[in-house]
PDB file of C-alpha atoms in Angstrom:
ATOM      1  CA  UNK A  19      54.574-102.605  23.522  1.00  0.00           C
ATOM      2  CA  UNK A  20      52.401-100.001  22.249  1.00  0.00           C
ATOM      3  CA  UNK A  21      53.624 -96.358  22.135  1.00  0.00           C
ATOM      4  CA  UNK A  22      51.477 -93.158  22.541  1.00  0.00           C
ATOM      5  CA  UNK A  23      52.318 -90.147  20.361  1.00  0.00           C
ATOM      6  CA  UNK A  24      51.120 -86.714  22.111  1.00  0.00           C
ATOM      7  CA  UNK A  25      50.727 -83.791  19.702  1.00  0.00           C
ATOM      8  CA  UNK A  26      49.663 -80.190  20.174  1.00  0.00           C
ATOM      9  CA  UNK A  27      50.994 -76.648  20.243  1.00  0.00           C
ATOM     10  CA  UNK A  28      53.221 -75.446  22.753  1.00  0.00           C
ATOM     11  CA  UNK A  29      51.533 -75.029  25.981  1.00  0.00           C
ATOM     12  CA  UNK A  30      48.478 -77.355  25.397  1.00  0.00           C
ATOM     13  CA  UNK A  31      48.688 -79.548  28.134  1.00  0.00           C
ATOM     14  CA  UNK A  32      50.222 -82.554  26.291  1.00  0.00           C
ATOM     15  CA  UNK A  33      51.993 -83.070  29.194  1.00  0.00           C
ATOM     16  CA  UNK A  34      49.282 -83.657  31.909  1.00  0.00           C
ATOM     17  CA  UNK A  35      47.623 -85.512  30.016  1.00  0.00           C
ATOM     18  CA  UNK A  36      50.858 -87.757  29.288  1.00  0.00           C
ATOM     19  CA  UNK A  37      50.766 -87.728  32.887  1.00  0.00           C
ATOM     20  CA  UNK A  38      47.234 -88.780  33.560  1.00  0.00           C
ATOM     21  CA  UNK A  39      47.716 -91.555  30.826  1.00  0.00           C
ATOM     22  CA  UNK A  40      50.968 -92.880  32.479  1.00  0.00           C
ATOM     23  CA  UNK A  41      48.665 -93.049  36.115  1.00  0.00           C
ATOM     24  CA  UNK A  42      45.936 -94.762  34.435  1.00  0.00           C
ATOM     25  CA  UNK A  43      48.053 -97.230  32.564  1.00  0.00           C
ATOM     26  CA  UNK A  44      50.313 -98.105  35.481  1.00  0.00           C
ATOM     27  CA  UNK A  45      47.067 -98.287  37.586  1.00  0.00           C
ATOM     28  CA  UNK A  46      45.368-100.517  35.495  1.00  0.00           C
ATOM     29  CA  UNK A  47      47.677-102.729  33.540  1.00  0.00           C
ATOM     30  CA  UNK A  48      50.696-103.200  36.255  1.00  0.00           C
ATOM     31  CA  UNK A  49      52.475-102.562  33.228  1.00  0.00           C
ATOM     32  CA  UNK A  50      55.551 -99.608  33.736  1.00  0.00           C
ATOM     33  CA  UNK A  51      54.994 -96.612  31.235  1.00  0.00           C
ATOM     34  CA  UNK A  52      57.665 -94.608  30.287  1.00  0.00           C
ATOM     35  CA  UNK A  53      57.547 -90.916  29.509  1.00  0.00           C
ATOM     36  CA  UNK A  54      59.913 -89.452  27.055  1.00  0.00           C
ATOM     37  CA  UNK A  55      60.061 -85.402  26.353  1.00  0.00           C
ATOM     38  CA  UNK A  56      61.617 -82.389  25.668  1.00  0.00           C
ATOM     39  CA  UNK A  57      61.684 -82.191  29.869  1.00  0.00           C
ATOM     40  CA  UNK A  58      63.353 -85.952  30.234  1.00  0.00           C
ATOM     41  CA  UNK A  59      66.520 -84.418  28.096  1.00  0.00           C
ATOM     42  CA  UNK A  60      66.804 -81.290  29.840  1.00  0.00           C
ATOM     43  CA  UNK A  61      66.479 -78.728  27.068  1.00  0.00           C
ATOM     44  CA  UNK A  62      65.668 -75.183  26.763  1.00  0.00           C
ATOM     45  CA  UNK A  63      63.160 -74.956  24.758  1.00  0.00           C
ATOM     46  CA  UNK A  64      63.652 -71.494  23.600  1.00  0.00           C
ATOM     47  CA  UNK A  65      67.371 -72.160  22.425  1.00  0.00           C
ATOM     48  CA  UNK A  66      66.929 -75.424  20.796  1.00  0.00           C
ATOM     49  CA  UNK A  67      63.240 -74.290  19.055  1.00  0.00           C
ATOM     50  CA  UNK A  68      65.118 -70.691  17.432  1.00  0.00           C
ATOM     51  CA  UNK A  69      67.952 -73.057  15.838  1.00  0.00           C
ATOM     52  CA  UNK A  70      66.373 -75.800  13.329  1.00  0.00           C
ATOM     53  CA  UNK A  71      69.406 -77.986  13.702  1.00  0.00           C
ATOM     54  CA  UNK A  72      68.975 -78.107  17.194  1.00  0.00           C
ATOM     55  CA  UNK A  73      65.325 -78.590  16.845  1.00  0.00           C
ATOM     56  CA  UNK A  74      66.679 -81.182  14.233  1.00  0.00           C
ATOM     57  CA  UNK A  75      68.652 -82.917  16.371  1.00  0.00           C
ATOM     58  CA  UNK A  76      66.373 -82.911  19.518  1.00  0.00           C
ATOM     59  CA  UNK A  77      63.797 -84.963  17.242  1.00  0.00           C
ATOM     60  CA  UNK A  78      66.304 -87.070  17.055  1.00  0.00           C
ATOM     61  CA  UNK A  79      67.561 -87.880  20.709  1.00  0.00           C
ATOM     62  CA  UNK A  80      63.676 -88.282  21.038  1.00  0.00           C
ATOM     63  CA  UNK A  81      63.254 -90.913  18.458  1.00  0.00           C
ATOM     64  CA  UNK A  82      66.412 -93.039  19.149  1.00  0.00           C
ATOM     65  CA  UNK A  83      65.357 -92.677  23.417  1.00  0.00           C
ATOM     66  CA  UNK A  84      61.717 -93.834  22.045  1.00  0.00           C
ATOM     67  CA  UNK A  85      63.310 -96.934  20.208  1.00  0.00           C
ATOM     68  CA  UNK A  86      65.659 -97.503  23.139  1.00  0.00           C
ATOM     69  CA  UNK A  87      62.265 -98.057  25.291  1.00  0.00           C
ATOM     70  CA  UNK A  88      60.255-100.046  22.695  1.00  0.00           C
ATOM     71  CA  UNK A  89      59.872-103.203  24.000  1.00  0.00           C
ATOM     72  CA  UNK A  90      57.596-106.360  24.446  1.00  0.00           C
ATOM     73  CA  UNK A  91      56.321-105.541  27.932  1.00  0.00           C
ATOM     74  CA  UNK A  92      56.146-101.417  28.421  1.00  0.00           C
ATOM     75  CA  UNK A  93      53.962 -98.877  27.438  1.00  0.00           C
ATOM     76  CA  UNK A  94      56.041 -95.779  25.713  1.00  0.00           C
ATOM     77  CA  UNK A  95      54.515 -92.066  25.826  1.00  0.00           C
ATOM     78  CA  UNK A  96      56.333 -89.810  23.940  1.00  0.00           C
ATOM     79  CA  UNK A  97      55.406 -85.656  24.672  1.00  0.00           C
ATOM     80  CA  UNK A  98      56.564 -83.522  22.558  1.00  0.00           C
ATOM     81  CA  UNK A  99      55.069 -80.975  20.153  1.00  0.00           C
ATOM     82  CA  UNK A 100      55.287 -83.734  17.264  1.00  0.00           C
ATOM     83  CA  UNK A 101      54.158 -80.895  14.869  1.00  0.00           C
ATOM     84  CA  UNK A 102      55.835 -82.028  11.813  1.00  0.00           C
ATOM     85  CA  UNK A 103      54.113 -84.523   9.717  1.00  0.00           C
ATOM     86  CA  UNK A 104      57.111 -85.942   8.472  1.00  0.00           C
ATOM     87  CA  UNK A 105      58.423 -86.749  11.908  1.00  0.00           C
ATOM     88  CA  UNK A 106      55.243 -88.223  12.795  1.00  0.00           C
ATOM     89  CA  UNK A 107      55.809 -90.875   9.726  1.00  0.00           C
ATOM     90  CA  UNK A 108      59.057 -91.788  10.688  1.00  0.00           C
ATOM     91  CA  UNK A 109      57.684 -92.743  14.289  1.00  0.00           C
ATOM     92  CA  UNK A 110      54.609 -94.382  12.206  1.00  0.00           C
ATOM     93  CA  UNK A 111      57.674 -96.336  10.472  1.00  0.00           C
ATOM     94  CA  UNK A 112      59.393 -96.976  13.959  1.00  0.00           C
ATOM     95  CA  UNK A 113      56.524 -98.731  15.569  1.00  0.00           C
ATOM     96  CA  UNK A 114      55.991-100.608  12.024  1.00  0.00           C
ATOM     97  CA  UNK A 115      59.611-101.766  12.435  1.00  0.00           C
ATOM     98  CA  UNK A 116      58.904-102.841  16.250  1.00  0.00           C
ATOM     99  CA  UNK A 117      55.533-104.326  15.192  1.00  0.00           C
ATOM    100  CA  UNK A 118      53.591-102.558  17.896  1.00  0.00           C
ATOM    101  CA  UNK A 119      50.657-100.428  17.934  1.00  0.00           C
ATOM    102  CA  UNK A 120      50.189 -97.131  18.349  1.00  0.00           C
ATOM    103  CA  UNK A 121      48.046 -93.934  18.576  1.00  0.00           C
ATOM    104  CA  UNK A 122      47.900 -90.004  18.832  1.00  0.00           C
ATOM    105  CA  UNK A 123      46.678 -87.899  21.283  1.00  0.00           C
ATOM    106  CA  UNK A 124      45.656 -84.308  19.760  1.00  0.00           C
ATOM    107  CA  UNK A 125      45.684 -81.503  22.302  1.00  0.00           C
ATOM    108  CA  UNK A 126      43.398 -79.227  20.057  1.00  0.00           C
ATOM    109  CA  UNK A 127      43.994 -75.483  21.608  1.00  0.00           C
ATOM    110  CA  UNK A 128      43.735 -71.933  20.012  1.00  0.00           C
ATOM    111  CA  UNK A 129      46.859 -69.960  19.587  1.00  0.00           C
ATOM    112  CA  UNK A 130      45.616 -67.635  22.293  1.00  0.00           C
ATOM    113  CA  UNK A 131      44.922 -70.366  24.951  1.00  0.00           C
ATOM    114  CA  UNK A 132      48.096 -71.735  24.557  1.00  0.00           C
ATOM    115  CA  UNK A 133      49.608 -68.205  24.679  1.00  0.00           C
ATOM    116  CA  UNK A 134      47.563 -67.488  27.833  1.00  0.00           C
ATOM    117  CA  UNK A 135      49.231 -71.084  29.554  1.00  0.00           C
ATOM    118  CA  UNK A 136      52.406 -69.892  28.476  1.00  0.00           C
ATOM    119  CA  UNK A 137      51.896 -67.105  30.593  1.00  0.00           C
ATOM    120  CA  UNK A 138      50.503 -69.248  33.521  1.00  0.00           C
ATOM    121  CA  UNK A 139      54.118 -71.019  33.853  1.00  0.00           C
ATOM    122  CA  UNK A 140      57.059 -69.872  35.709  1.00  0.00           C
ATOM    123  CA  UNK A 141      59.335 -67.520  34.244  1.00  0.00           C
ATOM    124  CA  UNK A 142      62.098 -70.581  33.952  1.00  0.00           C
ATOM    125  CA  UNK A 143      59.612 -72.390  31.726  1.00  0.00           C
ATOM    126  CA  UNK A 144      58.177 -70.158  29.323  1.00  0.00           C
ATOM    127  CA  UNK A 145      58.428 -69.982  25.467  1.00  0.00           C
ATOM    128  CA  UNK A 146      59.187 -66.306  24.312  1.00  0.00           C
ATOM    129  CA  UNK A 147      56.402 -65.130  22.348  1.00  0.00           C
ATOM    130  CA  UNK A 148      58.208 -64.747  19.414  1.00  0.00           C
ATOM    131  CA  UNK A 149      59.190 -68.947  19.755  1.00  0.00           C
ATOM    132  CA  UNK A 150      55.605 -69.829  20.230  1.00  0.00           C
ATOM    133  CA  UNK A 151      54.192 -68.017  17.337  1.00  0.00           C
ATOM    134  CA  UNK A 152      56.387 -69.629  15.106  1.00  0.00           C
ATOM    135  CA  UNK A 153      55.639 -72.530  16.451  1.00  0.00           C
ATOM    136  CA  UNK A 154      52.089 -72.338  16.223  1.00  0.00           C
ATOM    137  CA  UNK A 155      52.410 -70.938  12.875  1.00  0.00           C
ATOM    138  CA  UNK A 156      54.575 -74.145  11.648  1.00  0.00           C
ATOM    139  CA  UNK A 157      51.943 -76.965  13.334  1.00  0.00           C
ATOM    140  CA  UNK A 158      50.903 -79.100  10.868  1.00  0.00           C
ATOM    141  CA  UNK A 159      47.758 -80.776  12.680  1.00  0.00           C
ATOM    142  CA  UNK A 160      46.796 -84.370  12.101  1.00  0.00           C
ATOM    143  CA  UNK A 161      44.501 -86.156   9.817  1.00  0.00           C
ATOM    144  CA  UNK A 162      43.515 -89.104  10.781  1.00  0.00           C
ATOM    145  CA  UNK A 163      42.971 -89.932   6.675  1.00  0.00           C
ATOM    146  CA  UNK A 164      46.576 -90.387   7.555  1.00  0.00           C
ATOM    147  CA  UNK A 165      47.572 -93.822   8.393  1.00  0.00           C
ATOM    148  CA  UNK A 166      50.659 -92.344  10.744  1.00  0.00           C
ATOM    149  CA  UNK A 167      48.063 -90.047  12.194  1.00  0.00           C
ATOM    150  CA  UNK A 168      45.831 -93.067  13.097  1.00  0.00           C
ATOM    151  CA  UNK A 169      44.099 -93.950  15.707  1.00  0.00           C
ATOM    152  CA  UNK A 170      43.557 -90.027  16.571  1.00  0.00           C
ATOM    153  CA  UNK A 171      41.613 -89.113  19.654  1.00  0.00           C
ATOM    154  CA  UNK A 172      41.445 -85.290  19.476  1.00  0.00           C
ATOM    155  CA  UNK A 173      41.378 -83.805  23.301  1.00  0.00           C
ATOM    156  CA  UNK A 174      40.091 -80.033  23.958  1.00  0.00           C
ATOM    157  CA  UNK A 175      40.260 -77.632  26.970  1.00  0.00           C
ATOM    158  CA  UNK A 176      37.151 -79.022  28.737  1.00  0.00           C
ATOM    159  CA  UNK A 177      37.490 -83.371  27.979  1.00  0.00           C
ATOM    160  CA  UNK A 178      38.090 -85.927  29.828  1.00  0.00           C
ATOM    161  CA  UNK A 179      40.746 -88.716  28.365  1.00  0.00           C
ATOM    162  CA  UNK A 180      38.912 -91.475  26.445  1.00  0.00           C
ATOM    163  CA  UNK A 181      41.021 -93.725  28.577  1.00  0.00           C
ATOM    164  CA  UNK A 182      38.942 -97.186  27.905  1.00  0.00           C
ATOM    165  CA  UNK A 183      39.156 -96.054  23.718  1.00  0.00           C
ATOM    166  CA  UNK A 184      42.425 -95.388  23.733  1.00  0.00           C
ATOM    167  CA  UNK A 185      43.653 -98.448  25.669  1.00  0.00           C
ATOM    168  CA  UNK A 186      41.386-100.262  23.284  1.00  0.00           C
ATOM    169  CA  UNK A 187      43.523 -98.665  20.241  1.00  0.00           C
ATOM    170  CA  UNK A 188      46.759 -99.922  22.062  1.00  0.00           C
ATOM    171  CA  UNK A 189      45.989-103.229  23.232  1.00  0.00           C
ATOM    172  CA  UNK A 190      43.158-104.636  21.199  1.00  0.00           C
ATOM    173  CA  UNK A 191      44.488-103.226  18.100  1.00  0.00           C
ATOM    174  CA  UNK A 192      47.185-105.300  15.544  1.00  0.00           C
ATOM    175  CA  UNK A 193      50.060-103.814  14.808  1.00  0.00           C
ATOM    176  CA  UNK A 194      50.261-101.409  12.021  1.00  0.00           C
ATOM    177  CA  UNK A 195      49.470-103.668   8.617  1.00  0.00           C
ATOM    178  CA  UNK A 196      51.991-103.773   5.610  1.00  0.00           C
ATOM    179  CA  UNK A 197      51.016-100.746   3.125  1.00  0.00           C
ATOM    180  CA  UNK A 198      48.543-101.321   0.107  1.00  0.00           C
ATOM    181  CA  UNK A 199      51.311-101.231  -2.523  1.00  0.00           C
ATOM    182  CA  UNK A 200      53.431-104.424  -0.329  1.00  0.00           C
ATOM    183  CA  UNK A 201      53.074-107.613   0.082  1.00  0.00           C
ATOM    184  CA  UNK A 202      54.565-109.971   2.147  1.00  0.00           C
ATOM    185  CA  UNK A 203      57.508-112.097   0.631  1.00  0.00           C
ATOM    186  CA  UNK A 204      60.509-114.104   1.548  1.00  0.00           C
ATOM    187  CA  UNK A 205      63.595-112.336   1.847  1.00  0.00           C
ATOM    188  CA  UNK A 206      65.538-115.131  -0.325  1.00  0.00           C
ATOM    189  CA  UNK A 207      64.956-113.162  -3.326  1.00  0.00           C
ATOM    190  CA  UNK A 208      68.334-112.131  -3.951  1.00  0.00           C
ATOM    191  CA  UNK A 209      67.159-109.538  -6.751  1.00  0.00           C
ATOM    192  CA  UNK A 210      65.004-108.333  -4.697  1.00  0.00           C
ATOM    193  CA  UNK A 211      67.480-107.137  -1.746  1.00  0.00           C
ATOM    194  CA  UNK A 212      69.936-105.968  -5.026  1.00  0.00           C
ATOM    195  CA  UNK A 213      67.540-104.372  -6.387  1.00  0.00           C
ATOM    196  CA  UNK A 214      66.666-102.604  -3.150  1.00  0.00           C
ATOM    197  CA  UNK A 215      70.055-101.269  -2.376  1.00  0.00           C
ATOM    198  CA  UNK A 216      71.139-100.778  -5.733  1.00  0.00           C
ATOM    199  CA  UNK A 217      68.343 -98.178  -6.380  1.00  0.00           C
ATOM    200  CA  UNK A 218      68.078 -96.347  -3.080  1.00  0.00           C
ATOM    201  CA  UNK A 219      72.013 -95.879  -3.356  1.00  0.00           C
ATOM    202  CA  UNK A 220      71.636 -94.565  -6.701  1.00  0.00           C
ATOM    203  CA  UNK A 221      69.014 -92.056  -5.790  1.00  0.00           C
ATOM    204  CA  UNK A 222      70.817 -90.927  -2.932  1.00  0.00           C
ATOM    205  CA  UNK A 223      73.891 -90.139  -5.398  1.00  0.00           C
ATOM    206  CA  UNK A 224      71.340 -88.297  -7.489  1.00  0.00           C
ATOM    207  CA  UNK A 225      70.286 -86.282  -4.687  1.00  0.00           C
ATOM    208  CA  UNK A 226      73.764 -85.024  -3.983  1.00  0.00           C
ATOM    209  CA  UNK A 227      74.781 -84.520  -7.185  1.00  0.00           C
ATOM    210  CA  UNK A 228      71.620 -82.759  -7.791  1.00  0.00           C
ATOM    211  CA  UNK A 229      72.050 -80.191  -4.584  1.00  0.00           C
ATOM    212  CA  UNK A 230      74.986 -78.768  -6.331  1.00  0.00           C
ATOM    213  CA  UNK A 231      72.972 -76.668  -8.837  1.00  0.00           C
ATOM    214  CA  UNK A 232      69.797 -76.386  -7.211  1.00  0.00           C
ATOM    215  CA  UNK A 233      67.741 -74.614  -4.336  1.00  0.00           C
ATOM    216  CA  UNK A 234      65.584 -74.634  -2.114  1.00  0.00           C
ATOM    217  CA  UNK A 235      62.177 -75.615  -3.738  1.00  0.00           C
ATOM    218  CA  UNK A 236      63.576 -76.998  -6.539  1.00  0.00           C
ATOM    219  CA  UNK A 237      62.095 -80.320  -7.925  1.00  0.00           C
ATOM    220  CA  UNK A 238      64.702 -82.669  -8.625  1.00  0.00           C
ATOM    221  CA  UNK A 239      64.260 -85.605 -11.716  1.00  0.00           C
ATOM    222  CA  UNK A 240      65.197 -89.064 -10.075  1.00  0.00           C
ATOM    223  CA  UNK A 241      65.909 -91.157 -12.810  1.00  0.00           C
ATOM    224  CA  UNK A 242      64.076 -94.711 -12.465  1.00  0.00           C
ATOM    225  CA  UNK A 243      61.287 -92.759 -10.743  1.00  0.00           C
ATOM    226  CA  UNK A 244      57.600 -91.561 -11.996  1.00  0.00           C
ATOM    227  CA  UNK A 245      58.091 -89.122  -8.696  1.00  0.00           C
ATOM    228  CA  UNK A 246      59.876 -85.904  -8.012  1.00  0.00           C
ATOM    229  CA  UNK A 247      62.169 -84.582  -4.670  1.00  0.00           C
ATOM    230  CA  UNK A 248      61.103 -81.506  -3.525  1.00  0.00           C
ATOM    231  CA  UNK A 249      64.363 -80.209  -1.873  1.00  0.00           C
ATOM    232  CA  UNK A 250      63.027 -77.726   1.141  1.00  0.00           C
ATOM    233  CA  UNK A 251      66.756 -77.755   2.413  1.00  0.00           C
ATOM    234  CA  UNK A 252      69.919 -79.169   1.808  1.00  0.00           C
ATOM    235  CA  UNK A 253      70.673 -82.867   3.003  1.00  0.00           C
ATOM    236  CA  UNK A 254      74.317 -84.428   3.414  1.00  0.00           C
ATOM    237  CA  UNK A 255      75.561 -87.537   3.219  1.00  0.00           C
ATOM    238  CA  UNK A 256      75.425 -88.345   6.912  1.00  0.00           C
ATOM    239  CA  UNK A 257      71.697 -88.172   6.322  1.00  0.00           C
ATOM    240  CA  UNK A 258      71.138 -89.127   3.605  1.00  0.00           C
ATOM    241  CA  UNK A 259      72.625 -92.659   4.822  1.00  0.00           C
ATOM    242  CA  UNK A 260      70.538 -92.661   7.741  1.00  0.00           C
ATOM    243  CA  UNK A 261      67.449 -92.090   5.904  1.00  0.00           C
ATOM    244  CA  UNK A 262      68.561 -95.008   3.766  1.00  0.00           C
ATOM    245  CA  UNK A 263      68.984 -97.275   6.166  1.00  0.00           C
ATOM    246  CA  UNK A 264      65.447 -96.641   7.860  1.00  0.00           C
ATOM    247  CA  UNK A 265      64.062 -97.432   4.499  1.00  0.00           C
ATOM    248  CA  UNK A 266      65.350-100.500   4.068  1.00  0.00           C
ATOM    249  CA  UNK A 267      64.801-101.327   7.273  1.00  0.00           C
ATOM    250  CA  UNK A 268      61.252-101.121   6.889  1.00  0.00           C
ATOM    251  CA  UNK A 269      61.142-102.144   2.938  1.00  0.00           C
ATOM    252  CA  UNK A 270      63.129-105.589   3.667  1.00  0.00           C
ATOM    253  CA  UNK A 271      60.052-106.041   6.621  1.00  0.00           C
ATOM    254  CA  UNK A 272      57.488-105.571   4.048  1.00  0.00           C
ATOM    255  CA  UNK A 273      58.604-106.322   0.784  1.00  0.00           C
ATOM    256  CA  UNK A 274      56.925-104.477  -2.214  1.00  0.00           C
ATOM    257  CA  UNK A 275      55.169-107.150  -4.762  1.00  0.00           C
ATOM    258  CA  UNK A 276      56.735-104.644  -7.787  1.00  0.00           C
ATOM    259  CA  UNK A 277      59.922-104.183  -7.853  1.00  0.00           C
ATOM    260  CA  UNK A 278      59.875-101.293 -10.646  1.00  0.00           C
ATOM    261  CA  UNK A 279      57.805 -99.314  -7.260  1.00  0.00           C
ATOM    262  CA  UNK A 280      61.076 -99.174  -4.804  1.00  0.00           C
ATOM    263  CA  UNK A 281      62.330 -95.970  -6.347  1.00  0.00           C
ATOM    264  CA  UNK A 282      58.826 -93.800  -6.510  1.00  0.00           C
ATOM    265  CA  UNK A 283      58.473 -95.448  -2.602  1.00  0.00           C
ATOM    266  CA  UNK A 284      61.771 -93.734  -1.773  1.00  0.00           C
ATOM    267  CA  UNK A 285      60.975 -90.816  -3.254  1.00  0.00           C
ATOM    268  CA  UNK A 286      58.199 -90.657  -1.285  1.00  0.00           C
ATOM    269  CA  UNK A 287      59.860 -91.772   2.258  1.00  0.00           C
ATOM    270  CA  UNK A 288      62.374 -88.855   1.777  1.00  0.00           C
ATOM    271  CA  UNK A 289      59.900 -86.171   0.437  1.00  0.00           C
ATOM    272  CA  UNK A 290      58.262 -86.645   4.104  1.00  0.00           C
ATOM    273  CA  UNK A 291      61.249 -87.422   6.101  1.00  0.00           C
ATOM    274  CA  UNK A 292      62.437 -83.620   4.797  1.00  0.00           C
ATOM    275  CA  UNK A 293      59.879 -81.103   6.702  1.00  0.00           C
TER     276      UNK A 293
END
């Protein structure tokens, strides 16, 4: 079942309006709606937010509790700050991989409104300034122009949910289509799957090899590839082969038509999966 994506800065009501949707949806529909958040795994915010591997890792718990809830029947709400555009793919890939629908609700605030709310909320549940800034300053807003940032419905201060729109995007809306550069095929074709493992195992190789004389910002040659990786930080091998195995995940679901395209299309998957 479909899965709602809220988005916003810290402090922009994302969460009563995840709360409003989950009362209209269970209201409605009969279906049950599940919330999963930063609140649901008990964080603090301001530890996890000043560390990026916890942040890292966070995203994470939030994805795989997110899959664990996917299903045929529910409705999934997932409110978090979803600021990083990368992230947001991978959860555009996740709902591709569950063939479900899905949408994003924007809570458009300015930095000071937000900073104002902060204030609003007990002590217990504040971000520090310093933590919201940053942030703020790191947000990378949708585009709907973006197919993972698609359906959008962009919420202010002052709106009122589209509620009957946004069911609309969940329910009368087909599951995300295959991209313009795949095509449907069977699976039999055996080069196809060697092929496919082959070249994303040799490009992860190349990565690591690569990280060894290179930093941060560095644009790294793949070989086989028209495309460059842009390494903002340094990736292991534990990631690397769970990155790997979320592409072809997806890739073996929709098949690419030209084979000689699987390397620039994993360049591509880890170049967002890396903010």
């Amino acid at each position: 079942m479909p899965l709602i994506i809220m988005c916003g800065h810290p402090c922009s009501g994302k969460t009563r309006r995840a709360q409003e949707l989950k009362d209209y949806f269970t209201e409605k529909t009969g279906r049950k709606v599940y919330t999963v958040g930063d609140e649901g795994l008990g964080v603090d915010r301001n530890s996890v937010y000043a560390d990026s591997q916890s942040e890292k890792n966070l995203r994470g718990a939030l994805r795989s509790e997110v899959e664990r809830k996917l299903n045929k029947d529910d409705i999934v709400i997932l409110d978090s700050l979803n600021y990083i555009k990368g992230y947001r793919y991978e959860l555009f890939c996740l709902v591709k991989h569950a063939q479900t629908p899905h949408c994003l609700v924007f809570c458009l605030t300015s930095a000071d409104l937000s900073s104002e709310w902060n204030k609003e909320r007990e002590v217990d549940c504040q971000y520090t300034q310093e933590i919201l800034d940053a942030l703020i300053l790191r947000f990378e807003a949708p585009d709907s122009r973006n197919r993972w940032d698609s359906p959008l419905f962009t919420i202010q201060k002052e709106d009122t949910l589209p509620f009957e729109a946004i069911s609309d995007a969940i329910f009368k809306r087909k599951a995300p289509p295959p991209n313009q550069s795949t095509q449907s095929q069977p699976l039999s074709s055996t080069n196809f799957l060697y092929e496919l493992d082959k070249v994303t195992q040799d490009i992860l190789l190349a990565v690591l090899d690569s990280q060894k004389t290179s930093v941060p910002g560095d644009l790294v040659v793949i070989p086989g590839a028209t495309e460059k990786i842009e390494l903002t930080r340094s990736l292991n091998m534990a990631e690397l082969r769970k990155l790997r195995r979320q592409f072809i995940s997806y890739t073996k679901m929709h098949p690419t038509e030209n084979i000689g395209q699987i390397a620039n299309m994993f360049v591509q998957y880890l170049n967002k999966s890396m903010h």
